XYZ file of C-alpha atoms in Angstrom:
715
model
C -5.859 8.474 -30.203
C -5.506 4.691 -30.171
C -8.223 2.578 -31.668
C -10.758 1.429 -29.082
C -10.338 -2.275 -28.196
C -13.146 -4.794 -28.238
C -16.237 -4.198 -26.078
C -16.051 -4.828 -22.362
C -16.777 -8.401 -21.245
C -19.620 -6.899 -19.200
C -21.534 -6.102 -22.388
C -21.526 -9.733 -23.499
C -22.151 -11.157 -20.048
C -25.340 -13.020 -19.229
C -26.625 -9.859 -17.528
C -25.930 -7.710 -20.604
C -29.601 -6.745 -20.925
C -29.403 -5.240 -17.464
C -26.577 -2.821 -18.265
C -27.426 0.894 -17.920
C -28.809 2.443 -21.106
C -26.411 4.423 -23.237
C -28.796 7.392 -23.571
C -28.780 7.348 -27.356
C -31.874 9.507 -27.659
C -31.544 13.278 -27.236
C -33.681 14.103 -24.191
C -36.244 16.890 -24.327
C -35.787 19.341 -21.480
C -38.317 21.265 -19.436
C -38.404 22.949 -16.072
C -40.469 22.077 -13.029
C -42.065 24.332 -10.436
C -38.768 24.755 -8.628
C -36.935 25.407 -11.906
C -35.491 21.899 -11.713
C -34.467 20.477 -15.080
C -36.402 17.419 -16.254
C -34.777 15.589 -19.149
C -37.353 13.288 -20.689
C -37.183 10.729 -23.451
C -38.619 11.633 -26.830
C -42.246 10.652 -27.180
C -42.606 7.192 -28.657
C -38.861 6.376 -28.577
C -38.432 2.822 -29.832
C -35.139 2.007 -28.077
C -35.829 0.351 -24.685
C -32.428 1.517 -23.419
C -33.570 5.130 -23.752
C -36.037 4.766 -20.870
C -35.018 5.328 -17.250
C -36.278 2.493 -15.022
C -35.825 1.160 -11.531
C -33.834 -2.026 -10.949
C -36.855 -4.167 -11.818
C -37.618 -2.494 -15.126
C -40.387 -0.124 -14.054
C -40.190 3.061 -16.104
C -39.795 6.228 -14.065
C -41.822 9.367 -14.790
C -39.987 11.885 -12.586
C -36.382 11.543 -11.405
C -36.272 14.955 -9.735
C -38.992 14.948 -7.037
C -40.065 12.649 -4.218
C -43.704 11.649 -3.880
C -45.312 14.001 -1.338
C -48.642 14.271 0.450
C -49.400 17.656 -1.045
C -47.108 20.259 -2.547
C -45.437 21.044 0.803
C -46.346 17.876 2.645
C -44.250 14.968 3.993
C -42.720 12.378 1.689
C -44.729 9.187 1.393
C -43.403 5.777 2.403
C -44.959 4.292 -0.717
C -42.466 6.107 -3.003
C -40.663 2.981 -4.190
C -38.558 4.960 -6.669
C -37.092 7.117 -3.906
C -36.624 4.180 -1.549
C -34.745 2.090 -4.099
C -32.552 4.990 -5.185
C -31.599 5.971 -1.635
C -31.257 2.329 -0.557
C -28.774 1.634 -3.324
C -26.887 4.868 -2.667
C -26.594 4.051 1.034
C -25.007 0.733 0.166
C -23.006 1.543 -2.948
C -19.753 1.486 -1.013
C -18.442 -1.868 0.110
C -15.912 -2.470 2.895
C -12.410 -1.408 1.925
C -9.736 -3.990 1.535
C -7.887 -4.245 4.836
C -4.655 -3.773 2.885
C -4.147 -2.798 -0.769
C -7.240 -0.560 -0.549
C -6.017 2.037 -3.050
C -5.735 0.367 -6.418
C -5.583 0.939 -10.160
C -6.664 -1.693 -12.665
C -6.471 -2.443 -16.375
C -7.271 -5.207 -18.846
C -4.833 -6.817 -21.219
C -3.550 -9.978 -22.791
C -0.855 -12.502 -21.901
C 1.051 -14.332 -24.635
C 3.344 -17.302 -24.199
C 6.617 -16.458 -25.956
C 8.422 -19.680 -25.072
C 6.666 -23.018 -24.655
C 7.825 -25.038 -21.620
C 5.825 -28.308 -21.688
C 8.761 -30.155 -20.159
C 8.407 -28.069 -17.014
C 4.654 -27.682 -16.649
C 1.414 -28.999 -18.076
C -0.234 -25.593 -17.538
C -2.199 -25.048 -20.741
C -1.038 -21.466 -21.297
C 2.609 -22.618 -21.543
C 2.128 -25.526 -23.958
C 2.456 -23.604 -27.196
C 4.316 -20.482 -28.236
C 1.765 -17.861 -29.197
C -0.949 -19.124 -26.851
C -2.850 -16.211 -25.320
C -5.380 -15.437 -22.634
C -7.035 -12.259 -21.285
C -5.699 -10.735 -18.060
C -6.760 -8.180 -15.497
C -4.119 -6.474 -13.353
C -4.588 -4.476 -10.181
C -1.746 -2.351 -8.818
C -2.043 -0.956 -5.316
C -0.399 0.583 -2.308
C -0.533 -1.489 0.873
C -0.906 0.665 3.961
C -3.161 3.554 2.946
C -6.923 3.666 2.584
C -8.782 4.058 -0.694
C -8.719 7.842 -0.311
C -4.979 8.154 0.329
C -2.362 9.227 -2.228
C -0.469 7.313 -4.894
C 3.124 8.135 -3.936
C 3.838 7.225 -0.297
C 6.861 5.146 0.583
C 5.129 1.798 0.417
C 5.173 -1.638 -1.151
C 3.104 -1.856 -4.342
C 0.754 -4.754 -4.906
C 1.020 -6.381 -8.337
C -1.898 -8.808 -8.746
C -2.578 -10.528 -12.067
C -5.679 -12.535 -12.962
C -5.093 -14.727 -16.030
C -8.340 -16.034 -17.539
C -6.923 -19.254 -18.997
C -8.835 -22.006 -20.756
C -8.164 -24.159 -17.673
C -9.684 -21.654 -15.262
C -8.497 -18.494 -13.542
C -4.887 -18.296 -12.379
C -4.300 -15.486 -9.881
C -0.656 -14.539 -9.378
C -1.029 -12.242 -6.378
C 2.290 -10.568 -5.631
C 4.168 -7.324 -4.978
C 6.825 -5.161 -6.602
C 9.341 -6.570 -4.109
C 10.425 -10.244 -4.148
C 10.453 -10.742 -0.378
C 8.131 -9.947 2.514
C 8.260 -8.719 6.122
C 7.275 -11.954 7.825
C 7.797 -15.691 7.469
C 4.550 -17.049 8.873
C 0.995 -15.927 8.149
C 0.321 -16.038 11.887
C 2.078 -12.661 12.111
C 0.241 -10.910 9.283
C -2.479 -9.313 11.461
C 0.237 -7.982 13.787
C 2.253 -6.551 10.904
C -0.751 -4.784 9.416
C -2.002 -3.517 12.762
C 1.426 -2.043 13.441
C 1.775 -0.264 10.087
C -1.781 1.006 9.896
C -2.903 4.221 11.583
C -2.128 4.133 15.306
C -5.126 2.820 17.192
C -5.483 5.670 19.689
C -5.168 8.599 17.259
C -6.109 7.390 13.788
C -2.959 8.649 12.064
C -0.619 8.663 10.189
C -2.366 7.600 7.015
C -0.418 5.627 4.382
C 2.882 6.013 6.233
C 5.215 3.663 8.083
C 7.157 6.456 9.840
C 5.652 6.071 13.290
C 6.154 4.329 16.620
C 4.092 1.185 16.326
C 5.486 0.035 12.987
C 9.121 0.457 13.998
C 8.441 -1.027 17.422
C 7.198 -4.155 15.654
C 10.102 -4.139 13.179
C 12.717 -3.730 15.890
C 11.360 -6.818 17.616
C 11.062 -8.855 14.381
C 14.539 -9.341 12.903
C 13.042 -11.496 10.156
C 11.698 -8.227 8.694
C 15.119 -6.597 8.243
C 15.670 -7.838 4.686
C 12.322 -6.397 3.632
C 13.174 -3.167 5.458
C 16.190 -2.709 3.195
C 13.876 -2.978 0.184
C 11.206 -0.806 1.783
C 13.733 1.947 2.518
C 15.139 1.740 -1.005
C 13.877 3.572 -4.070
C 11.760 0.520 -4.995
C 8.994 1.875 -2.764
C 8.827 5.307 -4.419
C 8.370 4.284 -8.087
C 8.162 6.776 -10.956
C 5.244 4.912 -12.526
C 3.269 1.715 -12.143
C 4.436 0.992 -15.706
C 8.006 0.927 -14.394
C 7.815 -1.508 -11.480
C 8.782 -5.147 -11.329
C 6.346 -7.740 -10.095
C 7.106 -10.866 -8.091
C 5.088 -13.874 -6.996
C 7.144 -13.651 -3.742
C 6.571 -17.288 -2.777
C 8.126 -20.457 -4.073
C 5.571 -22.358 -6.165
C 5.807 -25.599 -8.130
C 5.666 -26.488 -11.787
C 4.276 -29.982 -12.493
C 4.515 -31.587 -15.943
C 2.418 -34.279 -17.630
C 4.583 -37.001 -16.121
C 3.844 -35.765 -12.625
C 7.399 -34.487 -12.198
C 7.740 -31.327 -10.154
C 10.230 -28.493 -9.757
C 10.206 -25.336 -7.707
C 9.518 -22.018 -9.473
C 9.569 -18.314 -8.655
C 7.690 -15.865 -10.885
C 8.958 -12.469 -12.052
C 7.317 -9.669 -14.071
C 9.994 -7.545 -15.828
C 8.768 -4.131 -17.104
C 9.607 -3.541 -20.759
C 10.117 0.155 -19.959
C 12.650 -0.716 -17.265
C 12.565 0.159 -13.561
C 12.523 3.810 -12.549
C 11.962 5.602 -9.265
C 11.546 9.095 -7.893
C 13.512 10.720 -5.113
C 11.838 11.021 -1.718
C 11.498 14.798 -2.083
C 9.748 14.296 -5.428
C 7.378 11.690 -3.992
C 6.319 14.070 -1.230
C 5.784 16.986 -3.618
C 3.975 14.850 -6.189
C 1.517 13.813 -3.465
C 0.585 17.478 -3.081
C 0.605 18.340 -6.792
C -1.271 15.242 -7.994
C -2.511 12.666 -5.440
C -3.555 10.467 -8.397
C -0.187 10.636 -10.162
C 0.274 6.890 -10.696
C -3.382 6.223 -11.455
C -3.485 9.051 -14.002
C -0.188 7.992 -15.593
C -1.402 4.424 -16.165
C -4.807 5.465 -17.488
C -3.443 8.109 -19.855
C -0.719 5.842 -21.234
C -3.233 3.117 -22.114
C -5.722 5.660 -23.439
C -3.013 7.067 -25.738
C -2.095 3.628 -27.064
C 1.245 3.469 -25.220
C 0.401 0.054 -23.837
C 2.652 -0.947 -20.902
C 4.087 -4.438 -21.019
C 5.919 -6.869 -18.763
C 7.853 -10.015 -19.595
C 7.019 -13.013 -17.417
C 10.147 -14.762 -16.233
C 10.685 -17.867 -14.135
C 13.448 -19.178 -11.922
C 13.160 -22.969 -11.950
C 15.164 -25.198 -9.615
C 15.004 -28.564 -7.925
C 15.254 -29.853 -4.378
C 18.957 -30.601 -4.803
C 19.664 -26.915 -5.496
C 17.397 -25.851 -2.637
C 19.181 -28.132 -0.147
C 22.585 -26.582 -0.932
C 21.599 -22.958 -0.285
C 22.473 -21.081 2.928
C 18.826 -19.954 3.078
C 15.511 -21.774 2.893
C 13.645 -21.403 -0.397
C 10.356 -21.738 1.498
C 11.172 -18.588 3.496
C 9.276 -15.618 2.022
C 11.861 -13.204 3.452
C 14.493 -14.634 1.080
C 15.136 -14.411 -2.659
C 17.226 -16.405 -5.116
C 19.849 -14.132 -6.745
C 19.496 -13.974 -10.507
C 23.222 -14.612 -10.762
C 22.597 -18.052 -9.232
C 19.529 -18.867 -11.318
C 18.927 -16.521 -14.273
C 15.353 -15.491 -14.964
C 14.057 -17.294 -18.069
C 11.497 -15.254 -20.047
C 8.477 -17.324 -21.087
C 5.750 -14.783 -21.842
C 4.692 -11.172 -22.219
C 1.731 -9.336 -20.696
C 0.420 -6.177 -22.355
C -2.213 -3.923 -20.784
C -4.316 -2.477 -23.598
C -7.685 -1.433 -22.174
C -8.760 0.728 -19.283
C -11.691 -0.345 -17.141
C -15.187 0.731 -18.125
C -16.278 1.154 -14.529
C -13.858 1.527 -11.620
C -16.182 0.061 -8.992
C -17.464 -2.892 -11.016
C -13.979 -3.946 -12.064
C -11.077 -2.476 -10.080
C -12.932 -2.374 -6.777
C -14.850 -5.641 -7.068
C -12.077 -7.770 -8.525
C -11.227 -10.586 -6.120
C -7.795 -12.218 -6.267
C -7.124 -15.537 -4.581
C -3.676 -17.161 -4.350
C -5.602 -20.441 -4.234
C -6.676 -19.897 -7.848
C -4.158 -22.034 -9.716
C -4.468 -24.287 -12.745
C -3.202 -27.820 -13.496
C 0.559 -27.609 -13.917
C 1.053 -25.077 -11.109
C 1.006 -26.016 -7.448
C 1.908 -24.734 -4.002
C 4.946 -25.252 -1.823
C 4.984 -25.512 1.965
C 5.923 -21.841 2.396
C 4.113 -21.040 5.688
C 3.207 -17.509 4.582
C 1.701 -18.830 1.356
C -0.196 -21.532 3.221
C -1.857 -18.897 5.404
C -2.762 -16.769 2.398
C -4.521 -19.738 0.800
C -6.939 -19.666 3.728
C -7.248 -15.926 4.235
C -8.179 -14.582 0.815
C -11.307 -16.646 0.209
C -12.654 -15.608 3.589
C -11.854 -11.968 2.819
C -13.835 -11.932 -0.435
C -16.989 -13.098 1.324
C -16.571 -10.292 3.848
C -15.921 -7.590 1.254
C -18.303 -8.575 -1.507
C -21.084 -9.829 0.733
C -21.766 -13.158 -0.919
C -20.267 -16.536 -1.576
C -21.276 -15.935 -5.193
C -18.617 -13.267 -5.769
C -17.229 -15.448 -8.563
C -20.296 -14.529 -10.646
C -19.329 -10.847 -10.761
C -18.146 -10.369 -14.369
C -14.610 -9.254 -13.488
C -14.139 -12.403 -11.380
C -15.922 -14.913 -13.603
C -13.751 -17.361 -15.556
C -13.813 -17.219 -19.341
C -14.082 -20.996 -19.628
C -17.078 -23.185 -18.694
C -17.686 -23.862 -15.013
C -20.148 -26.401 -13.643
C -20.693 -27.702 -10.110
C -23.370 -28.506 -7.558
C -23.076 -25.300 -5.542
C -26.451 -23.607 -5.292
C -28.279 -20.636 -3.854
C -26.594 -18.136 -1.547
C -26.938 -14.380 -1.354
C -27.001 -12.557 -4.729
C -27.300 -15.733 -6.784
C -27.525 -14.618 -10.433
C -27.501 -18.008 -12.155
C -30.637 -20.094 -12.529
C -29.694 -23.790 -12.244
C -32.359 -26.192 -13.454
C -33.188 -29.732 -12.437
C -32.834 -31.597 -9.175
C -29.154 -32.519 -9.408
C -27.519 -30.472 -6.683
C -25.614 -33.403 -5.180
C -23.463 -36.307 -6.267
C -23.208 -39.183 -6.568
C -26.688 -39.340 -8.037
C -28.469 -41.664 -10.484
C -30.912 -39.131 -11.917
C -29.589 -39.704 -15.435
C -31.057 -43.216 -15.308
C -34.487 -41.583 -15.115
C -33.734 -39.285 -18.058
C -32.886 -36.266 -15.916
C -29.727 -34.168 -16.051
C -27.369 -35.737 -13.561
C -24.866 -32.882 -13.583
C -21.068 -32.763 -13.994
C -18.542 -35.280 -12.659
C -14.880 -35.246 -11.606
C -12.136 -36.244 -14.055
C -9.201 -38.237 -12.748
C -7.457 -37.741 -16.109
C -7.682 -33.977 -16.672
C -8.679 -32.633 -13.263
C -6.318 -30.807 -10.925
C -4.070 -33.198 -9.012
C -1.961 -32.001 -6.117
C 1.765 -32.737 -6.408
C 2.238 -35.917 -4.411
C 5.977 -36.216 -3.732
C 7.148 -35.068 -0.307
C 10.641 -33.833 -1.161
C 10.795 -30.605 0.801
C 12.967 -32.105 3.555
C 9.946 -32.494 5.755
C 8.612 -35.173 8.089
C 4.845 -35.199 7.498
C 4.234 -37.366 10.567
C 5.054 -34.598 13.024
C 2.673 -31.785 13.959
C 4.751 -28.846 15.176
C 4.492 -25.114 15.756
C 8.071 -24.462 14.710
C 10.190 -22.941 11.939
C 13.009 -24.624 10.083
C 16.541 -23.737 11.271
C 17.501 -21.728 8.175
C 14.526 -19.428 8.741
C 16.579 -17.938 11.610
C 19.082 -16.256 9.271
C 17.538 -12.808 8.995
C 20.527 -10.692 7.955
C 22.529 -12.396 5.189
C 20.200 -11.382 2.396
C 19.509 -7.980 3.923
C 23.266 -7.369 3.714
C 23.313 -8.816 0.193
C 20.677 -6.318 -0.908
C 22.399 -3.321 0.719
C 25.831 -4.140 -0.700
C 24.326 -4.673 -4.170
C 23.234 -1.030 -4.389
C 25.231 1.852 -5.825
C 26.818 4.279 -3.383
C 24.041 6.706 -4.176
C 21.292 4.122 -3.555
C 22.891 3.167 -0.237
C 22.690 6.823 0.779
C 18.993 6.825 -0.119
C 18.390 3.797 2.126
C 20.264 5.387 5.025
C 18.402 8.671 4.552
C 15.058 6.877 4.407
C 15.812 5.117 7.675
C 16.760 8.437 9.265
C 13.538 10.039 8.059
C 11.359 7.163 9.239
C 13.032 6.756 12.617
C 12.984 10.517 13.192
C 9.195 10.204 13.306
C 9.462 7.608 16.083
C 8.965 9.181 19.501
C 10.129 6.184 21.545
C 13.904 6.350 22.105
C 14.302 2.649 22.863
C 12.590 1.706 19.583
C 15.005 3.834 17.538
C 17.969 2.354 19.377
C 16.781 -1.207 18.884
C 16.309 -0.769 15.131
C 19.782 0.749 14.733
C 21.124 -2.149 16.779
C 19.516 -4.518 14.289
C 21.091 -2.569 11.408
C 24.535 -3.375 12.816
C 23.883 -6.990 11.804
C 23.440 -5.803 8.210
C 26.262 -3.293 7.835
C 28.273 -1.333 10.389
C 28.634 1.705 8.150
C 24.866 1.801 7.541
C 24.185 1.679 11.281
C 26.710 4.448 11.971
C 25.208 6.673 9.275
C 21.703 6.223 10.643
C 22.813 6.796 14.229
C 24.612 9.980 13.178
C 21.539 11.144 11.272
C 19.451 10.615 14.411
C 22.107 12.249 16.633
C 22.232 9.223 18.939
C 25.107 7.114 20.171
C 25.642 3.912 18.235
C 23.701 1.319 20.286
C 24.900 -2.186 21.036
C 24.463 -4.719 18.255
C 21.300 -6.795 18.649
C 22.016 -10.514 18.945
C 21.542 -12.429 15.694
C 19.877 -15.821 16.062
C 22.095 -17.171 13.300
C 25.461 -15.827 12.180
C 25.055 -14.074 8.810
C 26.671 -15.620 5.740
C 28.604 -13.381 3.354
C 26.894 -13.562 -0.039
C 28.126 -12.232 -3.358
C 26.454 -8.909 -4.307
C 23.844 -9.081 -7.080
C 23.727 -6.276 -9.650
C 20.193 -7.360 -10.574
C 18.983 -5.907 -7.253
C 19.998 -2.334 -8.109
C 17.724 0.059 -9.997
C 20.506 2.403 -11.054
C 22.824 -0.359 -12.287
C 20.030 -1.547 -14.579
C 18.677 1.827 -15.728
C 17.633 1.888 -19.386
C 18.949 4.824 -21.442
C 15.625 5.395 -23.197
C 13.025 8.098 -23.692
C 10.188 5.576 -23.978
C 7.541 6.086 -21.329
C 9.186 9.303 -20.102
C 7.468 12.696 -19.889
C 9.301 15.955 -20.614
C 7.946 19.423 -19.785
C 8.734 22.347 -22.101
C 8.262 25.770 -20.503
C 7.337 28.630 -22.832
C 5.650 32.017 -22.698
C 4.639 34.873 -24.967
C 7.156 35.394 -27.746
C 8.852 31.994 -27.428
C 10.162 30.478 -30.646
C 7.523 28.053 -31.925
C 9.935 26.446 -34.398
C 12.390 25.617 -31.599
C 9.582 24.212 -29.451
C 8.239 22.083 -32.299
C 11.726 20.754 -33.043
C 12.322 19.716 -29.426
C 8.832 18.261 -29.121
C 9.380 16.283 -32.311
C 12.601 14.784 -30.965
C 10.976 13.774 -27.676
C 7.970 12.155 -29.313
C 10.103 10.577 -32.029
C 12.151 8.855 -29.324
C 9.005 7.443 -27.695
C 8.516 10.071 -24.995
C 5.710 12.520 -24.239
C 6.162 16.288 -24.527
C 4.020 18.397 -22.185
C 3.827 22.145 -22.834
C 3.810 24.347 -19.718
C 3.156 28.096 -19.675
C 2.180 30.809 -17.170
C -1.298 30.727 -18.725
C -3.272 28.021 -20.485
C -5.104 28.691 -23.712
C -3.781 30.245 -26.893
C -0.539 32.185 -26.338
C 1.052 34.291 -29.045
C 4.544 33.046 -29.853
C 7.067 33.704 -32.562
C 5.640 31.883 -35.551
C 2.013 31.559 -34.474
C -0.024 30.532 -31.447
C 0.558 27.732 -28.934
C -1.768 26.227 -26.378
C -0.257 24.976 -23.109
C -1.087 21.518 -21.756
C -0.718 22.766 -18.198
C -0.371 25.969 -16.202
C 2.971 26.588 -14.514
C 1.764 26.629 -10.903
C -0.288 23.470 -11.459
C 2.424 21.608 -13.362
C 5.466 21.503 -11.062
C 8.612 19.867 -12.367
C 8.199 16.919 -9.969
C 5.575 15.559 -12.381
C 8.120 15.156 -15.197
C 11.254 13.160 -15.968
C 13.129 16.093 -17.505
C 12.456 19.756 -18.258
C 13.296 22.246 -20.982
C 12.746 25.969 -21.347
C 12.450 28.213 -24.410
C 11.795 31.839 -23.417
C 12.462 35.444 -24.415
C 14.598 37.800 -22.300
C 11.507 39.792 -21.328
C 9.496 36.743 -20.228
C 12.458 35.268 -18.359
C 12.753 38.519 -16.417
C 9.042 38.436 -15.543
C 9.133 34.777 -14.542
C 12.199 35.306 -12.347
C 9.898 37.209 -9.981
C 7.491 34.252 -9.656
C 8.215 31.696 -6.973
C 6.557 28.900 -8.975
C 8.938 29.446 -11.894
C 12.072 29.611 -9.755
C 10.955 26.542 -7.778
C 10.283 24.726 -11.080
C 13.971 24.827 -11.964
C 15.195 24.494 -8.383
C 13.308 21.215 -7.937
C 14.370 19.834 -11.317
C 17.983 20.564 -10.424
C 17.607 19.183 -6.895
C 16.032 15.991 -8.233
C 18.984 15.405 -10.567
C 16.955 15.767 -13.757
C 18.119 17.018 -17.119
C 17.487 20.748 -17.637
C 17.675 21.942 -21.245
C 17.509 25.717 -21.701
C 18.119 28.619 -24.040
C 20.194 31.735 -23.280
C 17.231 33.732 -21.969
C 16.473 31.131 -19.301
C 19.912 31.594 -17.697
C 18.486 34.414 -15.557
C 16.006 31.970 -14.005
C 18.651 29.286 -13.542
C 20.927 31.710 -11.705
C 18.118 32.713 -9.357
C 17.267 29.031 -8.728
C 20.895 28.218 -7.869
C 21.318 25.905 -10.852
C 24.969 25.221 -11.648
C 26.301 23.914 -14.930
C 26.973 20.172 -15.065
C 26.500 17.270 -17.429
C 22.727 17.460 -17.039
C 22.284 21.234 -17.442
C 22.625 21.751 -21.181
C 21.493 23.875 -24.084
C 18.282 22.839 -25.818
C 20.155 21.455 -28.809
C 22.054 19.060 -26.508
C 18.924 17.597 -24.900
C 19.001 14.515 -27.116
C 22.384 13.530 -25.664
C 21.450 13.494 -21.965
C 17.667 13.853 -21.653
C 16.957 10.212 -20.932
C 18.833 9.928 -17.663
C 19.179 11.262 -14.132
C 22.438 12.841 -13.037
C 23.087 11.288 -9.646
C 26.587 12.754 -9.365
C 24.827 16.062 -8.694
C 22.965 14.829 -5.621
C 25.724 15.404 -3.071
C 25.701 19.108 -4.030
C 21.973 19.646 -3.567
C 21.014 17.778 -0.400
C 22.451 16.219 2.719
C 22.287 12.439 2.661
C 22.875 10.168 5.611
């Protein structure tokens, strides 16, 4: 077990004395008239934290019974203990986020690995080795807080950096582009993808009429649709997703010189996805698969990390491109501007309290620090307005910045006062400025600094006429298909089949014929073969091509956009299941387990029964029971059995399905001779990924996509 990190910031916060007691004293127990258990503090206990109190410090004598008018009488209104307890319970849930409701969070640290003072005056980038705390929240977009972790969906990737210049919130996704170009359309997008208004379903799914009706009428969304239908939206783990700032921002240096910048988070473990069939089955086997994976990895000391990279460019570069860099539906290929790594973020501590931290954390794109500034991206501009308003609605008070998870870790002073849930106690009369109270010996309060304060980038070099006031988009925003085609053609043949199959699945859920036809007509602007494959998968005639507002430009494919072309041949972060039963060879199991763990992976022992099982060479305890540990939860599987146990297991559907799914999901299967009986029954054929146990080290780190055409029909 990894060494516990430093105490939570909550314990050293100004409200530290108000934290719940840790219950250090061993309570004495007795039973009441109804045999209810009363756990009471030891008589004369000296530790104040040992005493149960209400929210105002009044010690409570009985936490089991309401105050009644007689033994069987009505409850009395004067029972302030009951009223407070029920009142708080009734209000302990706050409104869900409209989007990104289901989230997972963790604490960590960011370290600058390459100083870039020539590009930005942001304090965190001035010196190699500079660090600051971070909090990261990963999330799905469409589903509610009670949905599952593995739907086909965009993943939110929001990072709060507590710098010495204030909080910097980089609020992005695991995809570098977005569905829409202007924030005006965001409510429509979300309304369309959320549960249908008349029936309240489907939950956390985009495969329904209203979403695809909207998409078919919004060609600007087609680039994002290629990403959304790719394996990027069914990730293996939150530790294995990329993060993107999405928008074009600005770096500003000490001289006031500015350049455009796009932010990238590159996972140290590499990018990895599941197949669609796995994602569906994982949702049934473990709805908390991603949340559990992140928590357990950090708890075990396998701290996930991401490198922060930047693409920096000037207006001259921007003006030459066949797309507009202020268009959030476009990306800059890494082949054109390589990503320069400038820092590393490591998540090293799980939250102490999910509600107080993960649920109450408030991210604002408007939280930037000197040296970072905005561009005129119309989607970004709308977000700058929306998020602040949202936090007041969700958290109930304009003082949400005082919640520990949101509070900066540098001094903050201003003249803002009062408001609901005010926890600070400002003193003096100075709640306005200018004031001259200091001349009378009073505290006059803080003042602005022209030298070190935040200054907005002044130069207007975004090819814009600031005199005009227009509801209009720039001409290049009308090219909706060039980059969608770029993304599709950058994928491997196998990944292209996954995109086509995803489109077939999604559109098969659409009941409106004209919507399906319109979307396929839009696909013809991306790639004729893709459109034909989807039409064939839907058993419809190829519809007429939808008119493109701007003729697509042929762009050079980018290998950086493919997961499979960039797959890391590593065991780090991967989880391998080893199936065993009574009589299995413990020495062989230990040897395989040692190899997996020595290579940085996790070995998970699966057996028909949990608890101590007699094996050759001793006793082994399983980590999981076979029926509750399906192979979809693992990256590879292995099996070490006896002939007798293999024969018994061959009669169990869970065991046969275990191997059938692993084979169908193109995973490595390592086995001994006895297991062959099970493999034959599961229809597993020999190939480069079905090997003997002693060969696992050679192929266990990868998927075997050449197998896929044999095990499922792809569009």
